CSV table of N, CA and C in Angstrom, one decimal:
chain,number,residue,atom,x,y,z
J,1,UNK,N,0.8,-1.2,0.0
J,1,UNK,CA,0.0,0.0,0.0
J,1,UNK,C,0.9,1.2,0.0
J,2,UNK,N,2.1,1.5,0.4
J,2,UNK,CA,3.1,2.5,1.4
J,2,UNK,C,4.0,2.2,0.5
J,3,UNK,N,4.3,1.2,-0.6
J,3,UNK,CA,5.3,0.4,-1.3
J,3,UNK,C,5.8,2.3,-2.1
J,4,UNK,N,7.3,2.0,-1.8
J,4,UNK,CA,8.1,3.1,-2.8
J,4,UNK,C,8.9,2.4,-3.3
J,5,UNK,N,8.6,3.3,-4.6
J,5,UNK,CA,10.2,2.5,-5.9
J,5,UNK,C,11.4,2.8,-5.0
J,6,UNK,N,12.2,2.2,-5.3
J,6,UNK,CA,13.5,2.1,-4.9
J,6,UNK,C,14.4,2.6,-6.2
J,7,UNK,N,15.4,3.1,-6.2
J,7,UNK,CA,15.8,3.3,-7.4
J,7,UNK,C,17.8,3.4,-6.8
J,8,UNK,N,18.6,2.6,-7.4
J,8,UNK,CA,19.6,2.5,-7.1
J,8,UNK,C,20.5,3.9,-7.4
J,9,UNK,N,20.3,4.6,-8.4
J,9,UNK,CA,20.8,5.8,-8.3
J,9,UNK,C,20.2,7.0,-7.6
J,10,UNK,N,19.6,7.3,-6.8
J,10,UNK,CA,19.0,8.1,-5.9
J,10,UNK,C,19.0,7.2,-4.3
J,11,UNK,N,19.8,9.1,-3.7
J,11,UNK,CA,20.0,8.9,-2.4
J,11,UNK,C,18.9,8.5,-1.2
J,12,UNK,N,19.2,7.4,-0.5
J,12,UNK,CA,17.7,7.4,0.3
J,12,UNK,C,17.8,6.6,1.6
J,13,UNK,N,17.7,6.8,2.4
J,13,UNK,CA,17.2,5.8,3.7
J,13,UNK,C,15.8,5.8,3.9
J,14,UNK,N,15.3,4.6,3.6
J,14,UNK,CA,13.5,4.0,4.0
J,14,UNK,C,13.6,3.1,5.1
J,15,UNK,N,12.9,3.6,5.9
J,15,UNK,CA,12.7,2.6,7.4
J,15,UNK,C,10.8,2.7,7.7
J,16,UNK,N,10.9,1.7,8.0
J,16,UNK,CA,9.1,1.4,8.3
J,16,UNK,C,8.9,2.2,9.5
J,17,UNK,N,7.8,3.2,9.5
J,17,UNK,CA,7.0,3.6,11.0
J,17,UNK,C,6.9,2.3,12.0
J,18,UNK,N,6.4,1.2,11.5
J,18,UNK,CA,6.3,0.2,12.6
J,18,UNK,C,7.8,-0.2,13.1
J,19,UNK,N,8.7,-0.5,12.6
J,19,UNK,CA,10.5,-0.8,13.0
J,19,UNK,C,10.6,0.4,13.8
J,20,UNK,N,10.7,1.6,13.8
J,20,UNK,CA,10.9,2.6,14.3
J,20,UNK,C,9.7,2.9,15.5
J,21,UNK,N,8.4,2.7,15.7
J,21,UNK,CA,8.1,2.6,16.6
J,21,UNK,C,8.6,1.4,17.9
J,22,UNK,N,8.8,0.1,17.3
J,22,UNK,CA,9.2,-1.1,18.3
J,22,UNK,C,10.7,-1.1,18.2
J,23,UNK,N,11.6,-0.2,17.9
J,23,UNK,CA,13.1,-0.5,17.4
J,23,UNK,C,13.8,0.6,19.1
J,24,UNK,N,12.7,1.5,19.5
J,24,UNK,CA,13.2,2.5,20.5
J,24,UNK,C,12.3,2.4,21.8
J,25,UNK,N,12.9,2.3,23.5
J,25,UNK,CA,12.0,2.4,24.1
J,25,UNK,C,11.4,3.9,24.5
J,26,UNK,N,10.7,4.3,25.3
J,26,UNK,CA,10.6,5.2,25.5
J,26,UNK,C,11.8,6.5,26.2
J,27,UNK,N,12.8,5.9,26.8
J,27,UNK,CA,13.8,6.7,26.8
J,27,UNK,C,14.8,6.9,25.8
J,28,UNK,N,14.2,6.7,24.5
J,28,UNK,CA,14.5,7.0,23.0
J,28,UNK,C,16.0,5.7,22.9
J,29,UNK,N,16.2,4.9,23.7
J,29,UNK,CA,17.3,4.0,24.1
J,29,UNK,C,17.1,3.0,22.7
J,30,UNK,N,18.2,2.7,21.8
J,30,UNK,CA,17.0,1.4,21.4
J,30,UNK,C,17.3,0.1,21.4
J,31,UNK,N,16.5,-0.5,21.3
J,31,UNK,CA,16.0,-2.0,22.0
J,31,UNK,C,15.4,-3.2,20.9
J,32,UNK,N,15.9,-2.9,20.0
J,32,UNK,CA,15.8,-3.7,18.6
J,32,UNK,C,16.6,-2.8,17.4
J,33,UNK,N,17.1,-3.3,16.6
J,33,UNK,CA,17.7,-3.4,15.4
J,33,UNK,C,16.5,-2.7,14.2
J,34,UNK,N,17.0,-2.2,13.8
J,34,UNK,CA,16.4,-1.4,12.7
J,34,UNK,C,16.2,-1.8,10.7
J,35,UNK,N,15.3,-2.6,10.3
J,35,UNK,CA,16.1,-2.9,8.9
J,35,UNK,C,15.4,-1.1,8.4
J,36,UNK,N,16.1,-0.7,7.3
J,36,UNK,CA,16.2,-0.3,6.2
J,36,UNK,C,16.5,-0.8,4.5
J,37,UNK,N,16.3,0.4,4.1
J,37,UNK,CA,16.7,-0.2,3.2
J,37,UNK,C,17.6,1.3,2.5
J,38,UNK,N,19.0,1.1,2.0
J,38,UNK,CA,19.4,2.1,1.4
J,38,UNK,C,19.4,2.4,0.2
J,39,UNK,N,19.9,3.6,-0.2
J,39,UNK,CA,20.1,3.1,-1.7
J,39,UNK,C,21.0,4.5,-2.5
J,40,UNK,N,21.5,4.7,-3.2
J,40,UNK,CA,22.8,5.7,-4.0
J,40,UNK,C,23.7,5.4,-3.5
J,41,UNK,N,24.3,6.5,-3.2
J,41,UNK,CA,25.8,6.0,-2.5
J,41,UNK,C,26.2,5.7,-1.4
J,42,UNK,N,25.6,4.1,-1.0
J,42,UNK,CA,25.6,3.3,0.0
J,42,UNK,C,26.7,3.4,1.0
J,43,UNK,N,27.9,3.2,0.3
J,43,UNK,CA,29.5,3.6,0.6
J,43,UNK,C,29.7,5.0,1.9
J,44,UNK,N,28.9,6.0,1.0
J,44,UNK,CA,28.8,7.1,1.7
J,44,UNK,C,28.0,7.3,3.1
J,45,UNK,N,26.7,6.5,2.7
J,45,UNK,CA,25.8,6.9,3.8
J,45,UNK,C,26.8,5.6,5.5
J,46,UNK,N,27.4,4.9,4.5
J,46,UNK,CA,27.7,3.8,5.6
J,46,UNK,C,28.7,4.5,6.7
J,47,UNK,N,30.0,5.4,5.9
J,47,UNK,CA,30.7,6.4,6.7
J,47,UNK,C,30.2,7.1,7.5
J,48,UNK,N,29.2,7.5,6.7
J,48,UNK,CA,28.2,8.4,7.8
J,48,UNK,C,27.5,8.0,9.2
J,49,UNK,N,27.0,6.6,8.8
J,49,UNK,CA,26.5,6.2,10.2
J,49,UNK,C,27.5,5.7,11.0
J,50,UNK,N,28.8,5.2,10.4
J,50,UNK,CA,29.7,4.8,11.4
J,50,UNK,C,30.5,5.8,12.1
J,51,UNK,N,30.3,7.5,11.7
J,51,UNK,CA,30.7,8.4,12.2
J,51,UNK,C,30.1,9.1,13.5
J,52,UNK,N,29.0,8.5,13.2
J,52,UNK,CA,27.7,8.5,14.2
J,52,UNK,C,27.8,7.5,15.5
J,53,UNK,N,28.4,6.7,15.1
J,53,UNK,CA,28.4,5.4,15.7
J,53,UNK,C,27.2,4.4,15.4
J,54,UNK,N,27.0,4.5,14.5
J,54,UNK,CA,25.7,2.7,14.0
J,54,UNK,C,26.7,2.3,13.0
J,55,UNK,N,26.3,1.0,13.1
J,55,UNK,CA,26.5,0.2,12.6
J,55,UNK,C,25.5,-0.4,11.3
J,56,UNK,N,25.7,-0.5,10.2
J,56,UNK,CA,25.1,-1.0,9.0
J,56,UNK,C,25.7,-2.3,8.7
J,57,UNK,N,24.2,-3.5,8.8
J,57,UNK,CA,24.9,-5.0,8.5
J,57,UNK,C,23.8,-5.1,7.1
J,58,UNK,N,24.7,-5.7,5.9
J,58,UNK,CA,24.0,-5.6,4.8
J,58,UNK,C,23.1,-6.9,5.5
J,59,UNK,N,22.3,-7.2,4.8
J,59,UNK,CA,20.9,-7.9,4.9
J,59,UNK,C,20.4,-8.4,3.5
J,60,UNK,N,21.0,-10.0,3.4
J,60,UNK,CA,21.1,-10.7,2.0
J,60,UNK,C,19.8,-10.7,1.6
J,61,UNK,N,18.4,-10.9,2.6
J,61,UNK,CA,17.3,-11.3,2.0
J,61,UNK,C,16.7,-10.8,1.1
J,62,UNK,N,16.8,-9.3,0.9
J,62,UNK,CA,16.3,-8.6,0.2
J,62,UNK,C,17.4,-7.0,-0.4
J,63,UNK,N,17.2,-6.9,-1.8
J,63,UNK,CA,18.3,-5.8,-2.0
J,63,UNK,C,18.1,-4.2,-1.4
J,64,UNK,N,19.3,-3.9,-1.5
J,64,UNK,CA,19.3,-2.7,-0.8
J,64,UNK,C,19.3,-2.7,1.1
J,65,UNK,N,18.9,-4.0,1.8
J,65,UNK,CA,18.4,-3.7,2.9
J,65,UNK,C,19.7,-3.8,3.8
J,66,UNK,N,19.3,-3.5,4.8
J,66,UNK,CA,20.5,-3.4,6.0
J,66,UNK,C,19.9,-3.4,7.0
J,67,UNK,N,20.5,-4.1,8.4
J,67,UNK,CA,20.1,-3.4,9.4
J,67,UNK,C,21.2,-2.6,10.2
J,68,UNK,N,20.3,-2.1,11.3
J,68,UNK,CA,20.9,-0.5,11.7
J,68,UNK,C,20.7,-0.8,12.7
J,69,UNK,N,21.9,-0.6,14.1
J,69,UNK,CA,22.3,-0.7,15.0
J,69,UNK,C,23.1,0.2,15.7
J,70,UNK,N,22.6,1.1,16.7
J,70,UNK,CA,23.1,2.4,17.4
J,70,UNK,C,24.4,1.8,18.2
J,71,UNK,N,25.0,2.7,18.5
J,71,UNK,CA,26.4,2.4,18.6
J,71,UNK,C,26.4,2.0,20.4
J,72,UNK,N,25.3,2.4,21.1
J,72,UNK,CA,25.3,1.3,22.2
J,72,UNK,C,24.8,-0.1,22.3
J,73,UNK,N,24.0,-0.3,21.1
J,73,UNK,CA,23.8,-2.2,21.1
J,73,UNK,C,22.4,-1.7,21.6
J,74,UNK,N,22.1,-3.4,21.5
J,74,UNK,CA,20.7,-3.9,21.9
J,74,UNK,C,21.2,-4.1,23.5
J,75,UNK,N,20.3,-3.4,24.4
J,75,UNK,CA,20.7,-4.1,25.6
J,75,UNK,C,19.9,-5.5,25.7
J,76,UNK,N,20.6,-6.3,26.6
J,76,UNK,CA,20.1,-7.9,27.1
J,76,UNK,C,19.1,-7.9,27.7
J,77,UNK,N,18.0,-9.1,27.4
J,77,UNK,CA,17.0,-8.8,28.2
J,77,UNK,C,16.9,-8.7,29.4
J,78,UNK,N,16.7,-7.8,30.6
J,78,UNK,CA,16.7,-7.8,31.5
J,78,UNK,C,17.4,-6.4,32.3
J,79,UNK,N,18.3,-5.9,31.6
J,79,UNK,CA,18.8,-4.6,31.6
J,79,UNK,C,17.6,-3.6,32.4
């Protein structure tokens, strides 16, 4: 319904409202892994988040995708 073309030469990060609702707790901490999906100059945006501190793990299942991981981790359950 929400479906966007993707286009390999245009810059972009798409993340679902639902991932990003259940991906952070309320002390904006987060507490799940984020997929995305990127797309242009992948290279570039990946510098970027590692400048930030996230981490981008490509994600075979589908192209373009990744997941996104803030540079304090997923805490353990129970934290």
């Amino acid at each position: 319904r929400n479906a966007v073309a993707l286009s390999a030469g245009v810059n972009g990060i798409y993340l679902s409202q639902a991932k990003l609702d259940v991906g952070f707790n309320d002390s904006g901490r987060q507490i799940n892994s984020l997929t995305a999906r990127l797309t242009g100059n992948v290279a570039g945006v990946m510098k970027l988040f590692d400048r930030c501190g996230w981490l981008a793990e490509p994600d075979a299942s589908l192209p373009h995708q990744y997941s996104l991981m803030a540079g304090q981790g997923v805490p353990e359950k129970g934290d």
